[in-house]
Every structure is written in C-alpha cells, then in structure tokens.
Short mmCIF file of C-alpha atoms and ligand atoms in Angstrom, two decimals:
data_model
loop_
_atom_site.label_atom_id
_atom_site.label_comp_id
_atom_site.label_asym_id
_atom_site.label_seq_id
_atom_site.Cartn_x
_atom_site.Cartn_y
_atom_site.Cartn_z
CA UNK M 1 46.80 120.01 174.61
CA UNK M 2 44.82 123.15 173.77
CA UNK M 3 42.16 124.57 176.10
CA UNK M 4 39.08 126.47 174.96
CA UNK M 5 39.32 130.29 175.35
CA UNK M 6 36.84 130.07 178.23
CA UNK M 7 38.99 127.55 180.08
CA UNK M 8 42.16 129.50 179.37
CA UNK M 9 40.56 132.53 181.05
CA UNK M 10 39.55 130.32 183.95
CA UNK M 11 43.12 129.11 184.44
CA UNK M 12 44.41 132.69 184.45
CA UNK M 13 41.88 133.58 187.16
CA UNK M 14 42.93 130.54 189.17
CA UNK M 15 46.65 131.35 188.99
CA UNK M 16 46.01 134.97 189.97
CA UNK M 17 43.78 134.23 192.97
CA UNK M 18 44.72 130.78 194.30
CA UNK M 19 48.10 130.09 195.89
CA UNK M 20 48.68 126.38 195.28
CA UNK M 21 50.36 124.07 197.82
CA UNK M 22 53.75 122.44 197.44
CA UNK M 23 54.30 124.47 194.27
CA UNK M 24 56.67 127.09 192.91
CA UNK M 25 53.92 129.15 191.26
CA UNK M 26 56.28 130.40 188.53
CA UNK M 27 56.59 126.83 187.23
CA UNK M 28 53.00 127.21 186.04
CA UNK M 29 54.30 129.52 183.32
CA UNK M 30 55.36 126.28 181.61
CA UNK M 31 53.25 123.61 183.25
CA UNK M 32 49.53 124.23 182.85
CA UNK M 33 47.13 123.81 185.76
CA UNK M 34 44.56 121.10 185.21
CA UNK M 35 41.02 122.36 185.85
CA UNK M 36 39.04 119.37 187.11
CA UNK M 37 35.32 119.40 186.47
CA UNK M 38 34.29 116.08 187.99
CA UNK M 39 35.41 112.67 189.14
CA UNK M 40 34.04 109.17 188.77
CA UNK M 41 35.63 106.03 190.20
CA UNK M 42 39.38 106.08 189.63
CA UNK M 43 39.06 108.82 186.98
CA UNK M 44 39.22 112.61 187.01
CA UNK M 45 37.75 114.60 184.09
CA UNK M 46 38.95 118.09 183.19
CA UNK M 47 36.96 120.99 181.79
CA UNK M 48 38.06 120.13 178.26
CA UNK M 49 36.73 116.60 178.62
CA UNK M 50 40.12 114.90 178.99
CA UNK M 51 40.38 112.14 181.57
CA UNK M 52 43.14 111.10 183.99
CA UNK M 53 43.49 107.87 185.95
CA UNK M 54 44.14 109.00 189.54
CA UNK M 55 47.22 106.87 190.25
CA UNK M 56 47.96 108.58 193.57
CA UNK M 57 44.43 108.76 195.02
CA UNK M 58 44.59 112.59 194.95
CA UNK M 59 47.47 112.79 197.43
CA UNK M 60 46.73 109.42 199.03
CA UNK M 61 43.26 110.23 200.35
CA UNK M 62 40.75 108.72 197.95
CA UNK M 63 40.29 105.01 198.75
CA UNK M 64 37.09 104.01 196.97
CA UNK M 65 36.97 106.28 193.96
CA UNK M 66 35.61 109.74 193.25
CA UNK M 67 31.89 110.45 193.59
CA UNK M 68 31.38 107.18 195.41
CA UNK M 69 27.61 106.81 195.82
CA UNK M 70 27.80 104.94 199.14
CA UNK M 71 29.83 107.67 200.84
CA UNK M 72 27.88 110.39 199.01
CA UNK M 73 24.49 109.08 200.17
CA UNK M 74 25.63 108.76 203.77
CA UNK M 75 26.78 112.38 203.66
CA UNK M 76 23.54 113.60 202.11
CA UNK M 77 21.56 112.00 204.95
CA UNK M 78 23.90 113.51 207.55
CA UNK M 79 23.59 116.96 205.91
CA UNK M 80 19.85 116.94 206.51
CA UNK M 81 20.30 115.85 210.15
CA UNK M 82 23.25 117.60 211.77
CA UNK M 83 26.06 119.36 209.91
CA UNK M 84 28.04 120.40 212.98
CA UNK M 85 27.98 120.93 216.70
CA UNK M 86 30.88 121.87 218.97
CA UNK M 87 32.41 118.84 220.70
CA UNK M 88 33.24 120.57 223.99
CA UNK M 89 30.31 119.80 226.28
CA UNK M 90 28.31 118.16 223.45
CA UNK M 91 28.38 114.83 221.69
CA UNK M 92 26.64 113.18 218.75
CA UNK M 93 26.11 109.81 217.17
CA UNK M 94 28.69 109.85 214.33
CA UNK M 95 31.60 110.71 216.65
CA UNK M 96 30.63 108.06 219.21
CA UNK M 97 30.06 105.35 216.59
CA UNK M 98 33.35 106.16 214.86
CA UNK M 99 35.36 106.19 218.10
CA UNK M 100 33.90 102.82 219.13
CA UNK M 101 34.51 101.25 215.76
CA UNK M 102 38.11 102.41 215.61
CA UNK M 103 38.69 101.16 219.16
CA UNK M 104 37.29 97.77 218.11
CA UNK M 105 39.61 97.70 215.06
CA UNK M 106 42.56 98.06 217.46
CA UNK M 107 41.25 95.20 219.61
CA UNK M 108 40.50 97.92 222.22
CA UNK M 109 44.21 98.58 222.74
CA UNK M 110 43.60 102.18 221.67
CA UNK M 111 40.20 102.94 223.11
CA UNK M 112 40.22 106.77 223.22
CA UNK M 113 39.91 108.97 220.13
CA UNK M 114 40.82 112.67 219.90
CA UNK M 115 39.78 114.54 216.76
CA UNK M 116 41.18 117.24 214.48
CA UNK M 117 41.01 117.99 210.76
CA UNK M 118 44.45 117.56 209.22
CA UNK M 119 47.36 115.21 209.58
CA UNK M 120 49.87 117.75 210.84
CA UNK M 121 47.48 118.66 213.68
CA UNK M 122 47.20 114.98 214.61
CA UNK M 123 51.00 114.88 214.85
CA UNK M 124 51.04 117.97 217.06
CA UNK M 125 48.26 116.60 219.27
CA UNK M 126 50.22 113.38 219.84
CA UNK M 127 53.41 115.34 220.62
CA UNK M 128 51.52 117.57 223.07
CA UNK M 129 49.74 114.63 224.70
CA UNK M 130 52.97 112.74 225.13
CA UNK M 131 54.79 115.65 226.78
CA UNK M 132 51.76 116.50 228.93
CA UNK M 133 51.51 112.83 229.98
CA UNK M 134 55.08 112.85 231.27
CA UNK M 135 54.52 116.20 232.96
CA UNK M 136 51.45 114.81 234.73
CA UNK M 137 53.65 111.89 235.79
CA UNK M 138 56.12 114.28 237.41
CA UNK M 139 58.67 113.99 234.57
CA UNK M 140 58.54 117.38 232.81
CA UNK M 141 62.09 116.85 231.53
CA UNK M 142 60.83 114.21 229.10
CA UNK M 143 59.90 116.65 226.34
CA UNK M 144 62.03 115.86 223.29
CA UNK M 145 61.24 113.71 220.26
CA UNK M 146 63.02 111.16 218.12
CA UNK M 147 62.10 110.50 214.50
CA UNK M 148 63.62 108.57 211.62
CA UNK M 149 65.90 109.99 208.95
CA UNK M 150 63.65 111.00 206.06
CA UNK M 151 60.56 111.15 208.27
CA UNK M 152 57.48 113.15 207.26
CA UNK M 153 54.81 114.00 209.81
CA UNK M 154 53.37 117.22 208.41
CA UNK M 155 54.47 120.80 207.84
CA UNK M 156 53.03 123.02 210.56
CA UNK M 157 55.71 124.54 212.78
CA UNK M 158 55.26 121.91 215.49
CA UNK M 159 55.11 118.97 213.09
CA UNK M 160 58.24 120.18 211.27
CA UNK M 161 60.14 119.34 214.48
CA UNK M 162 59.77 115.68 213.54
CA UNK M 163 59.81 116.05 209.74
CA UNK M 164 63.19 115.41 208.12
CA UNK M 165 62.73 116.70 204.58
CA UNK M 166 65.21 119.54 204.05
CA UNK M 167 63.19 121.21 201.30
CA UNK M 168 60.16 121.56 203.56
CA UNK M 169 62.12 122.55 206.62
CA UNK M 170 65.18 124.68 205.84
CA UNK M 171 63.46 128.04 205.27
CA UNK M 172 61.59 127.71 208.58
CA UNK M 173 64.42 126.19 210.63
CA UNK M 174 64.55 129.17 213.01
CA UNK M 175 60.95 128.56 214.00
CA UNK M 176 61.34 124.86 214.64
CA UNK M 177 62.49 123.16 217.83
CA UNK M 178 64.81 120.50 216.54
CA UNK M 179 64.40 116.87 217.47
CA UNK M 180 66.77 113.98 216.92
CA UNK M 181 66.84 111.85 213.79
CA UNK M 182 67.97 108.26 214.13
CA UNK M 183 68.86 106.06 211.11
CA UNK M 184 66.00 104.84 208.93
CA UNK M 185 65.60 101.06 208.55
CA UNK M 186 65.32 101.65 204.76
CA UNK M 187 65.55 98.15 203.21
CA UNK M 188 67.51 99.56 200.24
CA UNK M 189 70.48 100.05 202.57
CA UNK M 190 71.06 96.29 202.85
CA UNK M 191 74.66 95.40 202.02
CA UNK M 192 75.37 92.31 199.91
CA UNK M 193 74.20 89.27 201.82
CA UNK M 194 72.11 91.32 204.26
CA UNK M 195 68.34 91.09 204.60
CA UNK M 196 65.85 93.89 205.24
CA UNK M 197 65.52 92.50 208.78
CA UNK M 198 69.29 92.93 209.24
CA UNK M 199 68.98 96.60 208.26
CA UNK M 200 66.11 96.89 210.75
CA UNK M 201 68.30 95.43 213.52
CA UNK M 202 71.15 97.86 212.78
CA UNK M 203 68.74 100.80 212.82
CA UNK M 204 67.21 99.59 216.09
CA UNK M 205 70.70 99.36 217.62
CA UNK M 206 71.25 103.03 216.71
CA UNK M 207 67.91 103.91 218.31
CA UNK M 208 68.92 102.08 221.46
CA UNK M 209 72.26 103.89 221.57
CA UNK M 210 70.36 107.19 221.50
CA UNK M 211 67.81 106.17 224.13
CA UNK M 212 70.52 104.87 226.48
CA UNK M 213 71.80 108.43 226.78
CA UNK M 214 68.58 110.42 226.27
CA UNK M 215 65.72 108.45 227.83
CA UNK M 216 65.37 111.06 230.58
CA UNK M 217 64.70 113.90 228.16
CA UNK M 218 62.80 111.94 225.48
CA UNK M 219 58.99 111.88 225.42
CA UNK M 220 58.36 109.83 222.30
CA UNK M 221 59.62 108.15 219.17
CA UNK M 222 57.46 108.85 216.12
CA UNK M 223 57.52 106.56 213.06
CA UNK M 224 55.67 105.97 209.81
CA UNK M 225 55.08 102.21 210.10
CA UNK M 226 56.43 100.06 207.20
CA UNK M 227 56.59 102.87 204.60
CA UNK M 228 58.10 106.35 204.90
CA UNK M 229 55.89 107.98 202.31
CA UNK M 230 56.87 111.56 201.52
CA UNK M 231 60.61 110.91 201.48
CA UNK M 232 60.12 108.54 198.56
CA UNK M 233 58.16 105.42 199.59
CA UNK M 234 60.99 104.06 201.73
CA UNK M 235 59.97 100.55 202.77
CA UNK M 236 61.28 98.56 205.71
CA UNK M 237 60.94 95.30 207.58
CA UNK M 238 58.32 95.01 210.37
CA UNK M 239 61.11 93.73 212.63
CA UNK M 240 62.04 97.38 213.18
CA UNK M 241 58.61 98.11 214.68
CA UNK M 242 58.88 95.11 217.03
CA UNK M 243 62.32 96.18 218.22
CA UNK M 244 61.32 99.85 218.52
CA UNK M 245 58.24 98.84 220.54
CA UNK M 246 60.41 96.85 222.95
CA UNK M 247 62.98 99.66 223.26
CA UNK M 248 60.28 102.25 223.95
CA UNK M 249 58.98 99.96 226.70
CA UNK M 250 62.43 99.47 228.19
CA UNK M 251 63.40 103.17 228.14
CA UNK M 252 59.95 104.54 229.07
CA UNK M 253 59.39 106.44 225.85
CA UNK M 254 56.08 106.62 223.98
CA UNK M 255 55.78 105.12 220.52
CA UNK M 256 53.72 107.22 218.10
CA UNK M 257 52.66 105.40 214.93
CA UNK M 258 51.82 107.91 212.21
CA UNK M 259 49.45 105.85 210.05
CA UNK M 260 48.13 108.92 208.23
CA UNK M 261 49.41 107.52 204.92
CA UNK M 262 49.82 103.80 205.65
CA UNK M 263 46.62 103.18 207.65
CA UNK M 264 43.19 102.27 206.31
CA UNK M 265 44.28 99.14 204.47
CA UNK M 266 46.99 100.79 202.38
CA UNK M 267 49.77 98.35 203.28
CA UNK M 268 47.77 95.13 203.34
CA UNK M 269 46.29 95.19 206.86
CA UNK M 270 43.90 97.81 208.22
CA UNK M 271 46.67 99.27 210.40
CA UNK M 272 50.28 98.83 209.23
CA UNK M 273 51.31 98.08 212.85
CA UNK M 274 49.30 94.86 212.74
CA UNK M 275 51.93 93.37 210.42
CA UNK M 276 54.48 93.72 213.22
CA UNK M 277 52.05 92.44 215.84
CA UNK M 278 52.46 95.59 217.96
CA UNK M 279 50.32 98.48 219.17
CA UNK M 280 51.75 101.97 219.69
CA UNK M 281 50.84 104.37 222.51
CA UNK M 282 49.42 106.79 219.94
CA UNK M 283 48.14 106.01 216.47
CA UNK M 284 47.44 108.78 213.96
CA UNK M 285 44.89 108.56 211.17
CA UNK M 286 43.87 111.06 208.49
CA UNK M 287 43.99 111.05 204.67
CA UNK M 288 42.05 107.87 203.73
CA UNK M 289 39.93 107.61 206.88
CA UNK M 290 37.19 109.81 205.40
CA UNK M 291 37.49 108.11 202.01
CA UNK M 292 38.96 111.34 200.64
CA UNK M 293 35.74 113.27 201.25
CA UNK M 294 36.30 115.66 204.12
CA UNK M 295 39.21 116.79 206.27
CA UNK M 296 39.46 114.59 209.36
CA UNK M 297 42.27 113.39 211.58
CA UNK M 298 42.24 111.22 214.65
CA UNK M 299 44.67 110.42 217.45
CA UNK M 300 43.94 107.08 219.08
CA UNK M 301 45.48 106.32 222.45
CA UNK M 302 45.46 103.92 225.36
CA UNK M 303 43.61 103.69 228.69
CA UNK M 304 46.83 104.45 230.54
CA UNK M 305 47.51 107.68 228.62
CA UNK M 306 43.87 108.72 229.08
CA UNK M 307 44.00 107.94 232.80
CA UNK M 308 47.03 110.19 233.32
CA UNK M 309 44.89 113.21 232.37
CA UNK M 310 41.76 112.23 234.34
CA UNK M 311 41.65 114.54 237.34
CA UNK M 312 39.73 117.28 239.15
CA UNK M 313 42.33 119.80 238.00
CA UNK M 314 41.55 121.38 234.60
CA UNK M 315 45.24 122.04 233.95
CA UNK M 316 45.97 118.30 234.11
CA UNK M 317 43.41 117.71 231.35
CA UNK M 318 44.44 117.68 227.70
CA UNK M 319 44.00 121.23 226.47
CA UNK M 320 43.75 121.47 222.73
CA UNK M 321 40.84 123.30 221.12
CA UNK M 322 39.88 123.14 217.49
CA UNK M 323 36.61 124.57 216.17
CA UNK M 324 35.70 121.65 213.92
CA UNK M 325 36.77 118.84 216.29
CA UNK M 326 34.74 115.71 215.58
CA UNK M 327 32.72 117.32 212.78
CA UNK M 328 29.65 115.09 212.20
CA UNK M 329 29.91 115.20 208.39
CA UNK M 330 33.56 114.14 208.43
CA UNK M 331 32.80 111.40 210.97
CA UNK M 332 29.88 110.22 208.81
CA UNK M 333 32.17 110.00 205.78
CA UNK M 334 34.58 107.91 207.88
CA UNK M 335 31.77 105.62 209.04
CA UNK M 336 30.66 105.11 205.43
CA UNK M 337 34.28 104.32 204.55
CA UNK M 338 34.49 101.74 207.36
CA UNK M 339 31.17 100.26 206.16
CA UNK M 340 32.74 99.64 202.76
CA UNK M 341 35.73 97.93 204.41
CA UNK M 342 33.37 95.59 206.27
CA UNK M 343 30.78 94.95 203.55
CA UNK M 344 33.27 94.36 200.71
CA UNK M 345 35.97 92.60 202.75
CA UNK M 346 38.37 95.17 201.36
CA UNK M 347 41.52 93.88 203.06
CA UNK M 348 41.13 90.48 201.37
CA UNK M 349 40.18 92.06 198.03
CA UNK M 350 43.25 94.32 198.19
CA UNK M 351 45.56 91.30 198.47
CA UNK M 352 44.45 90.21 195.05
CA UNK M 353 44.48 93.73 193.58
CA UNK M 354 47.97 94.34 194.97
CA UNK M 355 49.28 91.07 193.50
CA UNK M 356 47.89 92.03 190.13
CA UNK M 357 49.40 95.52 190.42
CA UNK M 358 52.82 94.04 191.20
CA UNK M 359 52.63 91.66 188.24
CA UNK M 360 51.64 94.45 185.86
CA UNK M 361 54.49 96.73 186.95
CA UNK M 362 57.09 93.95 186.92
CA UNK M 363 56.08 93.25 183.32
CA UNK M 364 55.94 96.93 182.31
CA UNK M 365 59.09 98.36 183.92
CA UNK M 366 60.77 95.52 185.84
CA UNK M 367 63.51 94.94 183.27
CA UNK M 368 64.07 98.59 182.34
CA UNK M 369 67.84 99.25 182.64
CA UNK M 370 67.33 102.44 184.71
CA UNK M 371 64.72 101.06 187.12
CA UNK M 372 66.06 100.24 190.61
CA UNK M 373 64.47 98.85 193.76
CA UNK M 374 61.03 98.07 192.34
CA UNK M 375 59.22 97.58 195.64
CA UNK M 376 55.73 97.12 196.96
CA UNK M 377 53.87 97.10 200.23
CA UNK M 378 50.20 96.32 199.65
CA UNK M 379 48.66 99.08 197.57
CA UNK M 380 51.85 101.16 197.44
CA UNK M 381 54.26 100.42 194.61
CA UNK M 382 57.43 102.39 193.84
CA UNK M 383 60.71 102.30 191.95
CA UNK M 384 63.75 104.55 191.70
CA UNK M 385 65.09 105.81 188.39
CA UNK M 386 68.88 105.74 188.07
CA UNK M 387 70.69 108.43 186.05
CA UNK M 388 67.50 110.44 185.67
CA UNK M 389 67.90 113.77 183.88
CA UNK M 390 67.58 117.07 185.78
CA UNK M 391 63.91 118.00 186.18
CA UNK M 392 62.86 114.38 185.83
CA UNK M 393 59.92 114.48 188.21
CA UNK M 394 58.17 117.44 186.57
CA UNK M 395 58.86 116.06 183.13
CA UNK M 396 57.45 112.66 184.10
CA UNK M 397 54.37 114.29 185.62
CA UNK M 398 53.67 116.12 182.31
CA UNK M 399 54.37 113.04 180.16
CA UNK M 400 52.03 110.98 182.33
CA UNK M 401 49.25 113.59 182.13
CA UNK M 402 49.50 113.61 178.34
CA UNK M 403 48.87 109.85 178.58
CA UNK M 404 45.72 110.20 180.74
CA UNK M 405 47.56 109.31 183.92
CA UNK M 406 48.05 111.20 187.18
CA UNK M 407 51.39 110.21 188.75
CA UNK M 408 53.63 112.68 190.55
CA UNK M 409 57.11 111.33 191.30
CA UNK M 410 59.00 112.30 194.45
CA UNK M 411 62.42 113.27 193.09
CA UNK M 412 63.58 110.26 191.09
CA UNK M 413 61.15 107.87 192.77
CA UNK M 414 58.08 106.99 190.73
CA UNK M 415 55.24 105.58 192.79
CA UNK M 416 51.60 104.68 192.60
CA UNK M 417 49.16 104.63 195.49
CA UNK M 418 45.91 104.07 193.61
CA UNK M 419 42.31 103.86 194.83
CA UNK M 420 41.43 100.31 195.90
CA UNK M 421 38.70 99.97 193.28
CA UNK M 422 40.91 99.60 190.19
CA UNK M 423 39.70 97.04 187.67
CA UNK M 424 42.18 94.68 186.01
CA UNK M 425 42.02 96.81 182.85
CA UNK M 426 42.74 99.96 184.84
CA UNK M 427 45.75 98.26 186.49
CA UNK M 428 47.13 97.36 183.07
CA UNK M 429 46.47 100.90 181.85
CA UNK M 430 48.28 102.34 184.88
CA UNK M 431 51.36 100.14 184.40
CA UNK M 432 51.66 100.48 180.64
CA UNK M 433 51.09 104.26 180.57
CA UNK M 434 53.58 104.61 183.42
CA UNK M 435 56.16 102.71 181.36
CA UNK M 436 55.49 104.93 178.35
CA UNK M 437 55.77 108.11 180.43
CA UNK M 438 59.05 106.81 181.88
CA UNK M 439 60.48 106.19 178.41
CA UNK M 440 59.38 109.63 177.20
CA UNK M 441 60.84 111.47 180.18
CA UNK M 442 64.23 109.79 179.84
CA UNK M 443 64.53 110.36 176.10
C1 LIG Q 501 50.27 113.58 204.68
C2 LIG Q 501 50.95 113.15 205.93
C3 LIG Q 501 50.92 113.94 207.10
C4 LIG Q 501 50.30 115.31 207.13
O1 LIG Q 501 48.93 115.31 206.84
P1 LIG Q 501 48.27 116.69 206.36
O2 LIG Q 501 46.81 116.42 206.38
O3 LIG Q 501 48.81 116.93 204.99
O4 LIG Q 501 48.69 117.74 207.32
C5 LIG Q 501 51.52 113.45 208.23
N1 LIG Q 501 52.13 112.25 208.23
C6 LIG Q 501 52.17 111.47 207.15
C7 LIG Q 501 52.84 110.13 207.23
C8 LIG Q 501 51.61 111.90 205.95
O5 LIG Q 501 51.71 111.14 204.85
#
C-alpha cells in the first residue's frame, strides 16, 4: 500500500506532532498511520482513496454510520441557535429534553441526569456521588469500591481504581487508590456440565462473601452489565446482575451499571440491565449516546440518591464542576440519536441484524480449528484464537486493513461491534474478510 508523496509528508507531520492514544508510538515505524479523509455510512475513506469497513464503530461510538444526515442536520440547526452555555445557574432545551427522555427510557427509575464529556469522568462522578451519598447519610466509612476481575471503567486516576487491566494500570499504581476485585461471572469459566448461570451463581457467592465482611466500608459495586468490553468481550449470564442487585440491597451498597459500552441498544435492549429486569442506583452512558458525534457522558440516578443531596447546605450538594457540562451541541446529537431509535424501531431491527451477523460469522470462522468461544450478545460478536502467534493482534489489524476492514483485536480475542446500519452485503463482507485476515495472520 503506497501513499502519494503528499500523504507521506502528512503522515510524518502527524507522527511528529500528535501523540496517539493507546499506542506505543515507535510501533508506527512499521505500522503506518491511516489518514482518514471522510466517512460515509459504515465506511471510512483514506486520503489515498482506499476504503475500510468500520467493524468496531470507531471505538464503539458510531451507531448509525459516519456523516449521518439526520444527526448532521440536527447539529447544524443547533449550531445556529446555541452552541454552548454554562449549566451552573442556566439551563436550555436540549439538556432538559434529553434528561426527560432518558428518564422515560428507564421507566423513571433513574430520573436525574448529571452530565460530563467522557466515560472515565462519568465513572468518577458516580464514585464521588456514591461516597458523598453515604457521607450525607452519616456513614463516611463507606468509601471503598468493588469491581469485577477484568473490569474496565476508564483510565483517569480515579477511574483506574476500578479498572482491572494490568497494562493500563501498573505504571500508575502508586497514584491509584486500590479497590477490591471479585471474580468475574465470565461464562467461559463454566466447567463441564455447568451453565453460564451456574458460573454467575458462583461469582455472586464470592461477591457475597466479600460484602459480608466489608459492607461497612463499601460504597458501591461497579459492573459492566452483560459484557466486559475492554478485557476482551467477556460475556456473562444476566442472573449475575439479578443476584448482585439483591446483594447490594441486602448489604446497603450502591450498584453502578457502567453502560458506556453496552448501552444504547448494543446488547439487544436499550439498556443492558433491562435483560436482567433490574435497575442500578447509577447508570453510566457515553460512547454511543451521541451517535459518535461529540463527547458526552451522563450519570443517571434515582430520586433517593438525589434527595440525599437536597439541602440548604452547599457542602451537602454534589460538587463536581466541568466547563462543558451539558453542552447543547452534544445533547442535540444525543437527541437526534434517540430520534433514530424511536423512528426506525432500532431495537427490533437490531435483532434481525444481529441474527444475520451471527450466521455469517458461524459460517465464516465457526469451524476454524483455532477459533474458541465464538460468542455474541446483540451487536457484539467475539471469538478467541487459540495458539495465536506472538504479535497476533497487530498482525491481524494490518491484515484486516489490507482487506478493507477495520478490526482491532484485544490480545487474542477478535471482535466486531459494528454500526447498526450494516446491510446484508456488508455483514457478509465483514465476516468473510475477517476470516481471510485470520487465516493470513496465523500463516
Ligand atoms: C470506553 C469505556 C469507558 C471510558 O470511556 P472514555 O470516554 O474512553 O473515558 C468506561 N467504561 C466502559 C465500559 C468503557 O467501555
């Protein structure tokens, strides 16, 4: 793949001036950066005119395709009306409409919305709110957190306290206040004759054993409902969420559902928690909520949490300031995204798309001798590669790109989390090019 001299110069400028995330920059000596010029639907187009099917929704954010005219037009109208106003002491229509619509989607169980711009901040806001809640209740000792083995809730210093990915955490360990990890209900751990629900029950028993001893110093349990994304699309039975909800009730510990990755229809229902028939005390949204257009994150919580802060005393109020809180453009993008969910009955349409996706991947890689645990939860599909060579994930990424496909494995786990708008032909393309990239990166 040869770039024009102009584009080669552009890439050199980019590597000199831009420090890329989640990247060892030296690896770009071998692996070229891809300069993207534009997007359209599920496709990205680079400056040399090559195209790539965006099989991971640009890090799980883009739900309805790139350059979506419905979201774009809503934003253009908002741009000419109000781009931003501070949310302390002021309010505006997009933030009120969005808060009301999200409350309605939770059946008004979570009727209060607090805003920030990135997922890690939403995590930190929920952690702060939980601890401050208990403090306002006269229980300042309840200030520690429990998360699941392999959890990912963001990478700021506060969020790392509940993120269990060694690579992201080890170098900063001295900065981070450690929490407790309890066993993950990972369905792959089922012994012969055991079901995913059995694994969930064992994991819940371990959670209970921890809470029996530590309820007095624990503020909250934080989970990624149904799918632990960043640790490799670990999927588990909704029974775990039901049991965890009941245990949190019994031991007076908040349940924080981090739906930053799994919310917004990704797992088959608008909120993943709906599949367990539970509501958490805090629910976090980001990534897909703005359709992949603008940074936005939201913490939804209950009347009872809200009421614990409602007081004449400023210090009992929730004190967290962020310049762009409730930005009207980001809220407008989210409203346009929710409009698409309602107008196109996206949850129902996704059932069919997800079934088709599963069929295509079972045909393409299901009988490959090195493919293990082919698994799916709605519009997330993943499999593990046994006996993968060293450097597999980077090699696969490059082989996929050379086949017009953007997929970026996590270790030896290949996954797709595509935009919801894939056509049948695009699904077949995704599965067959994935199979070819797999073959090429094992050879
Ligand atoms: C991506 C992610 C986050 C962090 O969101 P950022 O916007 O990247 O800070 C938190 N939790 C989960 C489950 C995520 O997938």
